[in-house]
Each structure stands twice: as structure tokens, then as C-alpha cells.
Amino acid sequence: MFANEKAVVVFSGGQDSTTCLFWAKKHFAEVETVTFDYGQRHKQEIEVAAGIARELGVPQTVLDMSLLNQLAPNALTRTDIDITQQEGELPSTFVDGRNLLFLSFAGVLAKQKGARHLITGVCETDFSGYPDCRDSFIKSLNVTLNLSMDYPFVIHTPLMWLNKAETWHMADELKAFEFVRTRTLTCYNGVIGDGCGECPACKLRRAGLEQYLAMRGASFQGVEGHA
């Protein structure tokens, strides 16, 4: 569908953005990544993203977004703030304006590189109450970017309506299941692969993985039984 076009993937080296990167490589002739250094509590995220981009032969741009640490102190940028979530409230890992800024800067970069497609791994199905992961926000920003730069951007959100089990399924269909499982960094505590098992990101990732493996096992057994 977009075989002759160029795309820029907003890339953190986590499960979702890496799955989106494999998706982009399947659908676009040229793919680049943009990674944001915003003072994450584990710099390993930048290193993991760079390593994956190199291995997959995809150009990467790292942009300094440390101003987010100044503007919006949170558990992702400050080690003295605990990772918590109270019922009915946004988790302490929420960074005000993060996706707004990331996608805006990604758009500026993409235009300079002659790419009109932006890809991000935001998801409304499994989001933790983050307002900037909603489909309505993405659609609104897409219009705003187009108007602000007079350029025909298209923001793609391949995971928007998938739960974590379905995201694992997509990775499997893209023949990237083991790569995503062992090489990506989703954990808030900086543990690659299956992570620490305790932070909210790890619990969500693990629950989805277990659900998908159970579904895949049942499907395989069904095929074996039918045979």
C-alpha cells in the first residue's frame, strides 16, 4: 500500500515501538527512527533503541528533549519519585505533553527527510489513562501538523485498538516474536526482555504475553487434534 514511500517511526526500543518498526519495514520502502532523550531514569533505553536500529539496518536520529524533565517532573525522569498509581488517577509515570511534543518534533524531522508517514505505538485499548494515547488526540494532532507545516502527514497507529496479547500476536505474524521478547526494553526499572516483573509496564507486558501464549498453544493443539 505504501511500498514506494518513506516513514519515520517514533522509537523507544520497547515492545510496542519495536513491533511498529517491524510493521513499518514490511509496509514502507524506506524507514527511519527517531528516539527522544528526555532524561529517562534509565539511559539504557537510548542504548537499546540504538542497538535495535543498527541491527535492523534502520537510520536513527536521537533528539534531546531534556526540557521535559524541567517542565513535568515525574517518575520516568526523577529517581526520587516512586512509580505509583492510585485508583482513578493517572500513574506517576505520566508525562504531560510527551506525545504531543514527540510527534510534533518527529513531524519536523520527517518533513526535512522527505517522509510524510509517522508511526507511533500508542494504544487506547491498554493505555493507563494517558490522554495522549487516545485515537481522538492522534487524529486531532494529524490535522494540526498538516496545517502547521502545510504538508500531508499521515500518522499511523498500528496498535491503537489492540490489547497486549494481540500486540504479541502481531509481532509473531511479523516473524519478530522472539526478537521483541528478548531484545526490547519495556521495564521502568531498566531490565531488558521480560523485565523486573514488578513495575506496571512489566505486569501489563507479562499478562499479555501469557494470554497470547495460551491462545497460541490452544490454536496449535487444535490444529494437531484436527490433523
CSV table of C-alpha atoms in Angstrom, one decimal:
chain,number,residue,atom,x,y,z
A,1,MET,CA,0.0,0.0,0.0
A,2,PHE,CA,2.9,2.4,0.8
A,3,ALA,CA,5.6,0.4,-0.9
A,4,ASN,CA,7.3,3.4,-2.5
A,5,GLU,CA,7.0,5.8,0.4
A,6,LYS,CA,9.2,6.7,3.4
A,7,ALA,CA,8.2,6.6,7.1
A,8,VAL,CA,9.6,7.7,10.4
A,9,VAL,CA,8.9,5.6,13.5
A,10,VAL,CA,8.9,7.1,17.0
A,11,PHE,CA,11.1,4.6,18.6
A,12,SER,CA,12.0,3.9,22.2
A,13,GLY,CA,13.3,0.3,21.9
A,14,GLY,CA,10.3,-1.1,23.8
A,15,GLN,CA,7.8,-3.8,22.9
A,16,ASP,CA,5.3,-1.5,21.2
A,17,SER,CA,7.6,0.7,19.2
A,18,THR,CA,9.7,-2.3,18.1
A,19,THR,CA,6.6,-4.1,16.9
A,20,CYS,CA,5.7,-0.9,15.0
A,21,LEU,CA,9.2,-0.8,13.5
A,22,PHE,CA,8.9,-4.3,12.1
A,23,TRP,CA,5.4,-3.3,10.8
A,24,ALA,CA,6.8,-0.2,9.1
A,25,LYS,CA,9.7,-2.2,7.5
A,26,LYS,CA,7.0,-4.5,6.0
A,27,HIS,CA,4.9,-1.7,4.6
A,28,PHE,CA,7.3,1.1,3.5
A,29,ALA,CA,10.2,1.3,1.1
A,30,GLU,CA,12.3,3.4,3.5
A,31,VAL,CA,12.1,3.6,7.2
A,32,GLU,CA,14.0,5.7,9.8
A,33,THR,CA,13.6,6.1,13.5
A,34,VAL,CA,13.6,9.0,15.9
A,35,THR,CA,14.4,8.4,19.6
A,36,PHE,CA,13.9,11.1,22.3
A,37,ASP,CA,16.3,11.6,25.2
A,38,TYR,CA,14.2,13.2,27.8
A,39,GLY,CA,16.1,12.3,31.0
A,40,GLN,CA,14.7,8.8,31.4
A,41,ARG,CA,15.6,7.3,34.7
A,42,HIS,CA,17.5,4.5,32.8
A,43,LYS,CA,19.6,5.7,29.9
A,44,GLN,CA,19.7,2.1,28.8
A,45,GLU,CA,16.5,2.8,26.8
A,46,ILE,CA,18.5,5.0,24.4
A,47,GLU,CA,21.2,2.3,24.1
A,48,VAL,CA,18.7,-0.4,23.4
A,49,ALA,CA,16.9,1.6,20.8
A,50,ALA,CA,20.2,2.4,19.1
A,51,GLY,CA,21.3,-1.2,19.1
A,52,ILE,CA,18.0,-2.4,17.6
A,53,ALA,CA,18.1,0.3,14.9
A,54,ARG,CA,21.7,-0.8,14.0
A,55,GLU,CA,20.8,-4.5,13.9
A,56,LEU,CA,17.8,-3.9,11.6
A,57,GLY,CA,19.7,-1.5,9.4
A,58,VAL,CA,17.5,1.5,10.1
A,59,PRO,CA,18.8,5.0,10.4
A,60,GLN,CA,18.2,6.6,13.8
A,61,THR,CA,18.1,10.2,15.0
A,62,VAL,CA,18.3,10.9,18.7
A,63,LEU,CA,16.8,14.3,19.8
A,64,ASP,CA,17.5,16.0,23.1
A,65,MET,CA,14.2,16.6,24.9
A,66,SER,CA,15.6,17.1,28.4
A,67,LEU,CA,13.3,20.2,28.8
A,68,LEU,CA,10.5,17.7,29.6
A,69,ASN,CA,12.4,17.0,32.9
A,70,GLN,CA,12.2,20.7,33.7
A,71,LEU,CA,8.6,21.1,32.7
A,72,ALA,CA,7.0,18.0,34.0
A,73,PRO,CA,8.8,16.2,36.9
A,74,ASN,CA,7.5,12.6,37.0
A,75,ALA,CA,8.6,9.0,37.9
A,76,LEU,CA,10.1,8.4,34.5
A,77,THR,CA,12.6,11.2,34.8
A,78,ARG,CA,13.1,11.5,38.6
A,79,THR,CA,14.5,8.7,40.7
A,80,ASP,CA,13.2,10.4,43.8
A,81,ILE,CA,9.6,9.9,42.7
A,82,ASP,CA,8.1,6.5,43.2
A,83,ILE,CA,6.3,4.6,40.4
A,84,THR,CA,2.7,4.5,41.7
A,85,GLN,CA,-0.9,4.7,40.5
A,86,GLN,CA,-3.9,5.5,42.6
A,87,GLU,CA,-7.3,4.3,41.5
A,88,GLY,CA,-9.0,6.8,39.3
A,89,GLU,CA,-5.8,8.8,38.8
A,90,LEU,CA,-3.1,9.0,36.2
A,91,PRO,CA,0.0,7.0,37.2
A,92,SER,CA,3.1,8.9,38.3
A,93,THR,CA,4.8,7.8,35.1
A,94,PHE,CA,2.6,10.1,33.0
A,95,VAL,CA,4.5,12.9,31.4
A,96,ASP,CA,2.3,15.9,30.4
A,97,GLY,CA,2.6,16.7,26.7
A,98,ARG,CA,5.1,14.0,25.9
A,99,ASN,CA,3.4,12.5,22.8
A,100,LEU,CA,2.3,16.0,21.7
A,101,LEU,CA,6.0,17.1,21.7
A,102,PHE,CA,7.4,13.8,20.4
A,103,LEU,CA,5.1,13.7,17.4
A,104,SER,CA,5.5,17.4,16.6
A,105,PHE,CA,9.3,17.1,16.6
A,106,ALA,CA,9.0,13.8,14.7
A,107,GLY,CA,6.9,15.7,12.1
A,108,VAL,CA,9.5,18.4,11.7
A,109,LEU,CA,12.2,15.8,11.2
A,110,ALA,CA,10.1,13.8,8.8
A,111,LYS,CA,9.5,16.8,6.6
A,112,GLN,CA,13.2,17.5,6.3
A,113,LYS,CA,13.8,13.9,5.3
A,114,GLY,CA,11.0,13.8,2.7
A,115,ALA,CA,8.8,11.4,4.7
A,116,ARG,CA,5.1,12.0,5.2
A,117,HIS,CA,4.3,9.0,7.3
A,118,LEU,CA,4.7,9.0,11.1
A,119,ILE,CA,4.3,5.8,13.1
A,120,THR,CA,3.8,5.6,16.8
A,121,GLY,CA,2.9,2.7,19.1
A,122,VAL,CA,0.2,4.5,21.2
A,123,CYS,CA,-2.7,2.3,22.2
A,124,GLU,CA,-6.1,3.2,23.5
A,125,THR,CA,-7.1,-0.4,24.4
A,126,ASP,CA,-4.3,-0.9,27.0
A,127,PHE,CA,-3.4,2.7,27.9
A,128,SER,CA,-3.1,3.6,31.5
A,129,GLY,CA,-5.5,6.6,31.3
A,130,TYR,CA,-3.0,8.6,29.3
A,131,PRO,CA,-4.9,11.2,27.4
A,132,ASP,CA,-2.2,11.5,24.7
A,133,CYS,CA,-2.7,7.8,23.7
A,134,ARG,CA,-6.2,8.3,22.6
A,135,ASP,CA,-7.3,8.0,19.0
A,136,SER,CA,-9.1,11.3,19.1
A,137,PHE,CA,-5.8,13.1,20.1
A,138,ILE,CA,-3.9,11.4,17.3
A,139,LYS,CA,-6.5,12.4,14.7
A,140,SER,CA,-6.6,16.0,16.0
A,141,LEU,CA,-2.8,16.3,16.0
A,142,ASN,CA,-2.6,14.9,12.5
A,143,VAL,CA,-4.7,17.7,11.3
A,144,THR,CA,-2.7,20.3,13.3
A,145,LEU,CA,0.6,19.0,11.9
A,146,ASN,CA,-0.7,19.2,8.4
A,147,LEU,CA,-1.9,22.7,8.8
A,148,SER,CA,1.2,23.9,10.7
A,149,MET,CA,3.6,22.8,8.1
A,150,ASP,CA,1.4,22.7,5.0
A,151,TYR,CA,2.5,19.1,4.5
A,152,PRO,CA,0.4,15.9,4.0
A,153,PHE,CA,1.4,13.9,7.1
A,154,VAL,CA,-0.3,10.6,7.9
A,155,ILE,CA,0.1,9.4,11.5
A,156,HIS,CA,-0.2,5.6,11.7
A,157,THR,CA,-1.1,3.8,14.9
A,158,PRO,CA,-0.9,0.1,14.2
A,159,LEU,CA,-1.6,-0.9,17.8
A,160,MET,CA,-4.3,1.6,18.6
A,161,TRP,CA,-7.1,-1.0,19.0
A,162,LEU,CA,-5.0,-4.0,20.1
A,163,ASN,CA,-4.6,-5.3,23.6
A,164,LYS,CA,-1.2,-6.6,24.7
A,165,ALA,CA,-2.0,-10.2,23.7
A,166,GLU,CA,-2.9,-9.0,20.2
A,167,THR,CA,0.3,-6.9,20.1
A,168,TRP,CA,2.3,-10.1,20.8
A,169,HIS,CA,0.3,-11.8,18.0
A,170,MET,CA,1.2,-9.0,15.6
A,171,ALA,CA,4.9,-9.4,16.4
A,172,ASP,CA,4.6,-13.2,15.8
A,173,GLU,CA,2.9,-12.6,12.4
A,174,LEU,CA,5.8,-10.3,11.5
A,175,LYS,CA,8.2,-13.1,12.5
A,176,ALA,CA,9.6,-10.9,15.3
A,177,PHE,CA,8.2,-12.6,18.4
A,178,GLU,CA,11.5,-13.8,19.9
A,179,PHE,CA,13.3,-10.6,18.9
A,180,VAL,CA,10.7,-8.5,20.6
A,181,ARG,CA,10.5,-10.7,23.6
A,182,THR,CA,14.3,-10.9,24.3
A,183,ARG,CA,15.7,-7.7,22.9
A,184,THR,CA,13.3,-4.9,23.8
A,185,LEU,CA,13.1,-2.8,27.0
A,186,THR,CA,9.7,-2.0,28.4
A,187,CYS,CA,10.6,-2.2,32.1
A,188,TYR,CA,10.5,1.1,34.1
A,189,ASN,CA,13.5,-0.3,36.1
A,190,GLY,CA,15.6,-0.9,33.0
A,191,VAL,CA,15.6,-4.7,32.8
A,192,ILE,CA,15.7,-5.9,29.2
A,193,GLY,CA,13.4,-8.7,28.0
A,194,ASP,CA,10.9,-10.0,30.4
A,195,GLY,CA,11.8,-7.2,32.8
A,196,CYS,CA,11.6,-6.9,36.6
A,197,GLY,CA,8.2,-8.3,36.8
A,198,GLU,CA,7.1,-5.8,39.4
A,199,CYS,CA,6.6,-2.4,37.7
A,200,PRO,CA,3.2,-1.6,35.9
A,201,ALA,CA,4.8,-1.9,32.4
A,202,CYS,CA,6.2,-5.3,33.2
A,203,LYS,CA,2.9,-6.6,34.7
A,204,LEU,CA,1.0,-5.4,31.6
A,205,ARG,CA,3.5,-6.9,29.2
A,206,ARG,CA,3.6,-10.3,31.1
A,207,ALA,CA,-0.2,-10.6,31.3
A,208,GLY,CA,-0.5,-10.0,27.6
A,209,LEU,CA,2.3,-12.5,26.8
A,210,GLU,CA,0.8,-15.2,29.0
A,211,GLN,CA,-2.6,-14.6,27.4
A,212,TYR,CA,-1.2,-14.8,23.9
A,213,LEU,CA,0.9,-17.9,24.6
A,214,ALA,CA,-2.2,-19.6,26.0
A,215,MET,CA,-4.1,-18.7,22.9
A,216,ARG,CA,-1.3,-19.8,20.6
A,217,GLY,CA,-1.0,-23.1,22.5
A,218,ALA,CA,-4.7,-23.8,22.2
A,219,SER,CA,-4.6,-23.0,18.5
A,220,PHE,CA,-1.7,-25.3,17.9
A,221,GLN,CA,-3.3,-28.1,19.9
A,222,GLY,CA,-6.5,-27.6,17.8
A,223,VAL,CA,-4.6,-28.0,14.6
A,224,GLU,CA,-2.8,-31.1,16.0
A,225,GLY,CA,-6.1,-32.6,17.1
A,226,HIS,CA,-7.7,-31.9,13.7
A,227,ALA,CA,-4.8,-33.5,11.9
